[in-house]
């Protein structure tokens, strides 16, 4: 009896090809929300890279009654300049004619999509860098510095309300809807959901309700709109710190 010869896939390897799916895999989604909360002003051409904003100092409250026929002493106004220098960001991807014509998927359209996403994330990152440089910082559990933060120190709703009280005491201006905004990471959102006061407020107001005013908004309560973003980088200290911006 003769042996039976079986042809395997290896024997016809030269005639096999890889099948490419027509559907591209999804990219990771990053939520850019910080650009919603800043004042945007365009600098005209031929006007340098520096923009200056002028701020006048408040006048002190006066409680001294006037004396008839006597003019009060004059007081000089005081103003200050707040300047900023713009940065130019850019990115280049080179595609040859063959790189455009021969791939199965629409490379040019995908490239434009990737560049658009990169531009939004880059802009958000620049805004976050400015916010992170601020010196008005509130740390959890009354810690004196970031290096003193331990793993159990998380943001609570009570701490947010304390910060809001400080803003109002110092005359900070709310947004047009009468609320402040607090940008938080998904990890901070998870921790806040463990806080019964925040969780009850979120439930009463409805997560993602129809009154959503800002991209990424998850809840509104006690004069604060909370927005979620996964674009805020963590800070490396003795533990990983997840900053929030109010």
Short mmCIF file of C-alpha atoms in Angstrom, two decimals:
data_model
loop_
_atom_site.label_atom_id
_atom_site.label_comp_id
_atom_site.label_asym_id
_atom_site.label_seq_id
_atom_site.Cartn_x
_atom_site.Cartn_y
_atom_site.Cartn_z
CA UNK A 1 0.00 0.00 0.00
CA UNK A 2 1.49 3.36 -1.05
CA UNK A 3 1.73 6.40 1.21
CA UNK A 4 -0.89 9.15 0.81
CA UNK A 5 0.69 12.52 0.14
CA UNK A 6 -1.12 15.51 1.67
CA UNK A 7 -0.58 19.04 0.50
CA UNK A 8 -0.57 21.52 3.39
CA UNK A 9 -0.86 25.30 3.35
CA UNK A 10 2.91 25.51 3.47
CA UNK A 11 3.05 23.86 0.10
CA UNK A 12 0.99 26.61 -1.53
CA UNK A 13 2.47 29.48 0.49
CA UNK A 14 3.41 31.37 -2.67
CA UNK A 15 -0.28 31.58 -3.57
CA UNK A 16 -1.46 32.85 -0.19
CA UNK A 17 -2.01 36.50 0.62
CA UNK A 18 -2.85 38.53 3.69
CA UNK A 19 -6.41 39.80 3.78
CA UNK A 20 -6.63 43.44 4.84
CA UNK A 21 -9.83 44.57 6.53
CA UNK A 22 -11.43 47.59 4.94
CA UNK A 23 -12.14 49.00 8.39
CA UNK A 24 -9.32 50.79 10.18
CA UNK A 25 -8.93 50.29 13.92
CA UNK A 26 -10.11 53.15 16.10
CA UNK A 27 -7.63 55.50 17.69
CA UNK A 28 -7.60 56.18 21.43
CA UNK A 29 -10.02 58.97 22.28
CA UNK A 30 -8.71 62.01 24.14
CA UNK A 31 -11.12 64.60 25.51
CA UNK A 32 -9.85 68.15 25.00
CA UNK A 33 -12.00 70.53 27.05
CA UNK A 34 -9.78 73.26 28.47
CA UNK A 35 -10.00 75.53 25.41
CA UNK A 36 -13.69 76.14 26.21
CA UNK A 37 -12.87 78.22 29.26
CA UNK A 38 -10.36 80.77 28.05
CA UNK A 39 -10.69 84.11 26.30
CA UNK A 40 -9.45 83.85 22.72
CA UNK A 41 -8.12 86.89 20.91
CA UNK A 42 -6.47 86.88 17.50
CA UNK A 43 -3.29 88.90 16.96
CA UNK A 44 -3.35 90.70 13.57
CA UNK A 45 -0.42 90.24 11.23
CA UNK A 46 2.53 92.63 11.60
CA UNK A 47 1.73 93.03 15.32
CA UNK A 48 4.60 91.01 16.85
CA UNK A 49 4.22 87.81 18.91
CA UNK A 50 3.35 89.58 22.17
CA UNK A 51 -0.12 90.54 23.35
CA UNK A 52 -0.75 92.79 26.35
CA UNK A 53 -3.91 92.93 28.47
CA UNK A 54 -4.55 95.88 30.78
CA UNK A 55 -6.01 95.51 34.27
CA UNK A 56 -7.07 98.34 36.58
CA UNK A 57 -6.78 97.92 40.32
CA UNK A 58 -9.95 98.14 42.39
CA UNK A 59 -10.55 101.29 44.40
CA UNK A 60 -10.51 100.92 48.15
CA UNK A 61 -13.85 101.13 49.94
CA UNK A 62 -14.40 104.56 51.47
CA UNK A 63 -16.29 104.98 54.74
CA UNK A 64 -15.27 108.54 55.67
CA UNK A 65 -18.13 111.02 55.50
CA UNK A 66 -17.59 114.15 53.42
CA UNK A 67 -17.29 117.55 55.06
CA UNK A 68 -19.50 120.21 53.56
CA UNK A 69 -17.53 122.52 51.32
CA UNK A 70 -14.36 120.42 51.51
CA UNK A 71 -13.34 118.31 48.52
CA UNK A 72 -11.91 114.89 49.38
CA UNK A 73 -8.29 114.13 48.53
CA UNK A 74 -7.74 112.81 45.06
CA UNK A 75 -6.50 109.28 44.47
CA UNK A 76 -4.55 108.10 41.44
CA UNK A 77 -5.71 105.20 39.36
CA UNK A 78 -3.45 102.16 39.17
CA UNK A 79 -3.18 99.79 36.24
CA UNK A 80 -0.99 96.85 35.32
CA UNK A 81 -0.15 94.98 32.12
CA UNK A 82 -0.50 91.23 31.68
CA UNK A 83 1.49 90.03 28.69
CA UNK A 84 1.70 86.76 26.82
CA UNK A 85 3.93 85.58 23.99
CA UNK A 86 2.41 83.22 21.44
CA UNK A 87 4.02 79.94 20.39
CA UNK A 88 3.82 78.53 16.89
CA UNK A 89 3.26 74.79 16.75
CA UNK A 90 3.43 72.58 13.70
CA UNK A 91 3.95 69.06 12.44
CA UNK A 92 4.83 67.70 9.00
CA UNK A 93 4.07 64.30 7.47
CA UNK A 94 5.53 63.63 4.03
CA UNK A 95 3.67 61.32 1.65
CA UNK A 96 4.98 60.35 -1.75
CA UNK A 97 2.64 59.90 -4.68
CA UNK A 98 2.96 56.12 -4.37
CA UNK A 99 2.22 56.31 -0.65
CA UNK A 100 -1.03 58.06 -1.58
CA UNK A 101 -2.04 55.84 -4.49
CA UNK A 102 -1.06 52.31 -3.54
CA UNK A 103 -2.28 51.59 0.04
CA UNK A 104 -5.65 49.94 0.54
CA UNK A 105 -6.89 52.59 2.95
CA UNK A 106 -7.31 56.34 2.28
CA UNK A 107 -3.98 57.50 3.68
CA UNK A 108 -4.47 61.21 2.98
CA UNK A 109 -7.82 61.38 4.75
CA UNK A 110 -6.46 59.42 7.71
CA UNK A 111 -3.42 61.69 7.88
CA UNK A 112 -5.64 64.77 8.01
CA UNK A 113 -7.70 63.17 10.77
CA UNK A 114 -4.59 62.35 12.81
CA UNK A 115 -3.16 65.84 12.35
CA UNK A 116 -6.45 67.44 13.44
CA UNK A 117 -6.56 65.33 16.59
CA UNK A 118 -2.90 66.09 17.30
CA UNK A 119 -3.51 69.84 16.90
CA UNK A 120 -6.40 69.78 19.38
CA UNK A 121 -4.41 67.77 21.93
CA UNK A 122 -1.34 69.99 21.50
CA UNK A 123 -3.39 73.12 22.07
CA UNK A 124 -4.99 71.62 25.16
CA UNK A 125 -1.55 70.63 26.46
CA UNK A 126 -0.28 74.22 26.11
CA UNK A 127 -3.28 75.51 28.06
CA UNK A 128 -2.71 72.91 30.77
CA UNK A 129 0.94 73.96 31.06
CA UNK A 130 -0.14 77.51 31.87
CA UNK A 131 -2.71 76.31 34.41
CA UNK A 132 -0.20 74.00 36.08
CA UNK A 133 2.17 76.95 36.58
CA UNK A 134 -0.40 78.70 38.78
CA UNK A 135 0.51 79.28 42.42
CA UNK A 136 -2.98 79.29 43.93
CA UNK A 137 -2.96 75.59 44.80
CA UNK A 138 -5.17 73.65 47.22
CA UNK A 139 -3.85 70.28 48.35
CA UNK A 140 -5.92 67.41 49.80
CA UNK A 141 -6.01 66.61 53.51
CA UNK A 142 -4.32 69.91 54.34
CA UNK A 143 -0.95 68.78 52.97
CA UNK A 144 1.74 71.46 52.85
CA UNK A 145 3.31 70.32 49.56
CA UNK A 146 2.84 67.76 46.80
CA UNK A 147 5.69 65.65 48.19
CA UNK A 148 3.59 65.15 51.33
CA UNK A 149 0.62 63.66 49.45
CA UNK A 150 0.00 59.98 50.17
CA UNK A 151 -2.07 57.39 48.34
CA UNK A 152 -5.18 57.94 50.48
CA UNK A 153 -5.36 61.67 49.80
CA UNK A 154 -8.15 62.20 47.26
CA UNK A 155 -10.22 65.18 46.17
CA UNK A 156 -13.52 65.48 48.04
CA UNK A 157 -16.63 67.49 47.32
CA UNK A 158 -16.06 69.40 50.58
CA UNK A 159 -12.62 70.51 49.35
CA UNK A 160 -14.14 71.74 46.09
CA UNK A 161 -16.70 73.77 48.06
CA UNK A 162 -13.92 75.25 50.20
CA UNK A 163 -12.09 76.34 47.05
CA UNK A 164 -15.29 77.82 45.62
CA UNK A 165 -15.85 79.77 48.84
CA UNK A 166 -12.33 81.16 48.50
CA UNK A 167 -12.96 82.22 44.91
CA UNK A 168 -16.19 83.99 45.82
CA UNK A 169 -14.64 85.66 48.86
CA UNK A 170 -11.92 87.10 46.64
CA UNK A 171 -14.40 88.30 44.01
CA UNK A 172 -13.63 85.76 41.27
CA UNK A 173 -16.02 86.05 38.33
CA UNK A 174 -18.15 83.08 37.34
CA UNK A 175 -18.81 82.12 33.74
CA UNK A 176 -21.83 83.51 31.89
CA UNK A 177 -24.12 80.81 33.28
CA UNK A 178 -23.28 81.84 36.86
CA UNK A 179 -21.13 78.79 37.62
CA UNK A 180 -17.46 78.03 38.06
CA UNK A 181 -15.95 75.10 36.16
CA UNK A 182 -13.85 72.27 37.56
CA UNK A 183 -11.90 70.08 35.10
CA UNK A 184 -11.12 66.65 36.54
CA UNK A 185 -9.53 63.41 35.36
CA UNK A 186 -11.46 60.11 35.11
CA UNK A 187 -9.60 58.92 38.22
CA UNK A 188 -10.68 61.99 40.18
CA UNK A 189 -14.24 61.51 38.92
CA UNK A 190 -14.13 57.95 40.24
CA UNK A 191 -12.95 59.18 43.64
CA UNK A 192 -15.58 61.92 43.77
CA UNK A 193 -18.29 59.35 43.04
CA UNK A 194 -17.29 57.70 46.33
CA UNK A 195 -18.17 60.96 48.07
CA UNK A 196 -21.85 60.70 48.97
CA UNK A 197 -22.41 64.47 48.73
CA UNK A 198 -21.08 64.61 45.15
CA UNK A 199 -22.77 61.36 44.12
CA UNK A 200 -26.16 62.55 45.38
CA UNK A 201 -25.69 65.88 43.60
CA UNK A 202 -24.77 64.13 40.36
CA UNK A 203 -27.78 61.85 40.57
CA UNK A 204 -30.16 64.73 41.31
CA UNK A 205 -28.84 66.77 38.42
CA UNK A 206 -28.51 63.80 36.08
CA UNK A 207 -25.19 62.75 34.58
CA UNK A 208 -24.97 64.06 31.02
CA UNK A 209 -28.33 65.80 31.33
CA UNK A 210 -29.94 67.90 28.64
CA UNK A 211 -28.70 71.11 30.29
CA UNK A 212 -25.13 70.21 29.36
CA UNK A 213 -23.36 73.42 28.43
CA UNK A 214 -19.76 72.31 28.00
CA UNK A 215 -18.08 69.40 26.27
CA UNK A 216 -17.26 66.70 28.82
CA UNK A 217 -19.72 67.96 31.44
CA UNK A 218 -20.74 65.30 33.96
CA UNK A 219 -22.58 67.21 36.70
CA UNK A 220 -23.54 70.66 37.95
CA UNK A 221 -24.07 71.47 41.61
CA UNK A 222 -23.57 74.31 44.10
CA UNK A 223 -22.28 76.69 41.46
CA UNK A 224 -19.77 74.33 39.84
CA UNK A 225 -19.91 72.53 36.50
CA UNK A 226 -17.69 69.46 36.53
CA UNK A 227 -16.14 68.43 33.22
CA UNK A 228 -14.16 65.25 32.60
CA UNK A 229 -10.98 65.09 30.54
CA UNK A 230 -8.32 62.44 30.07
CA UNK A 231 -5.90 64.99 28.64
CA UNK A 232 -4.62 66.35 31.97
CA UNK A 233 -1.21 64.77 32.62
CA UNK A 234 -0.42 63.36 36.02
CA UNK A 235 2.31 64.77 38.25
CA UNK A 236 5.03 62.45 39.52
CA UNK A 237 5.69 62.92 43.22
CA UNK A 238 5.92 60.46 46.10
CA UNK A 239 2.71 59.09 44.57
CA UNK A 240 1.02 59.77 41.22
CA UNK A 241 -0.92 63.05 41.57
CA UNK A 242 -4.01 63.74 39.47
CA UNK A 243 -4.45 67.53 39.29
CA UNK A 244 -7.82 69.24 38.88
CA UNK A 245 -8.42 72.80 37.73
CA UNK A 246 -11.17 75.05 39.16
#
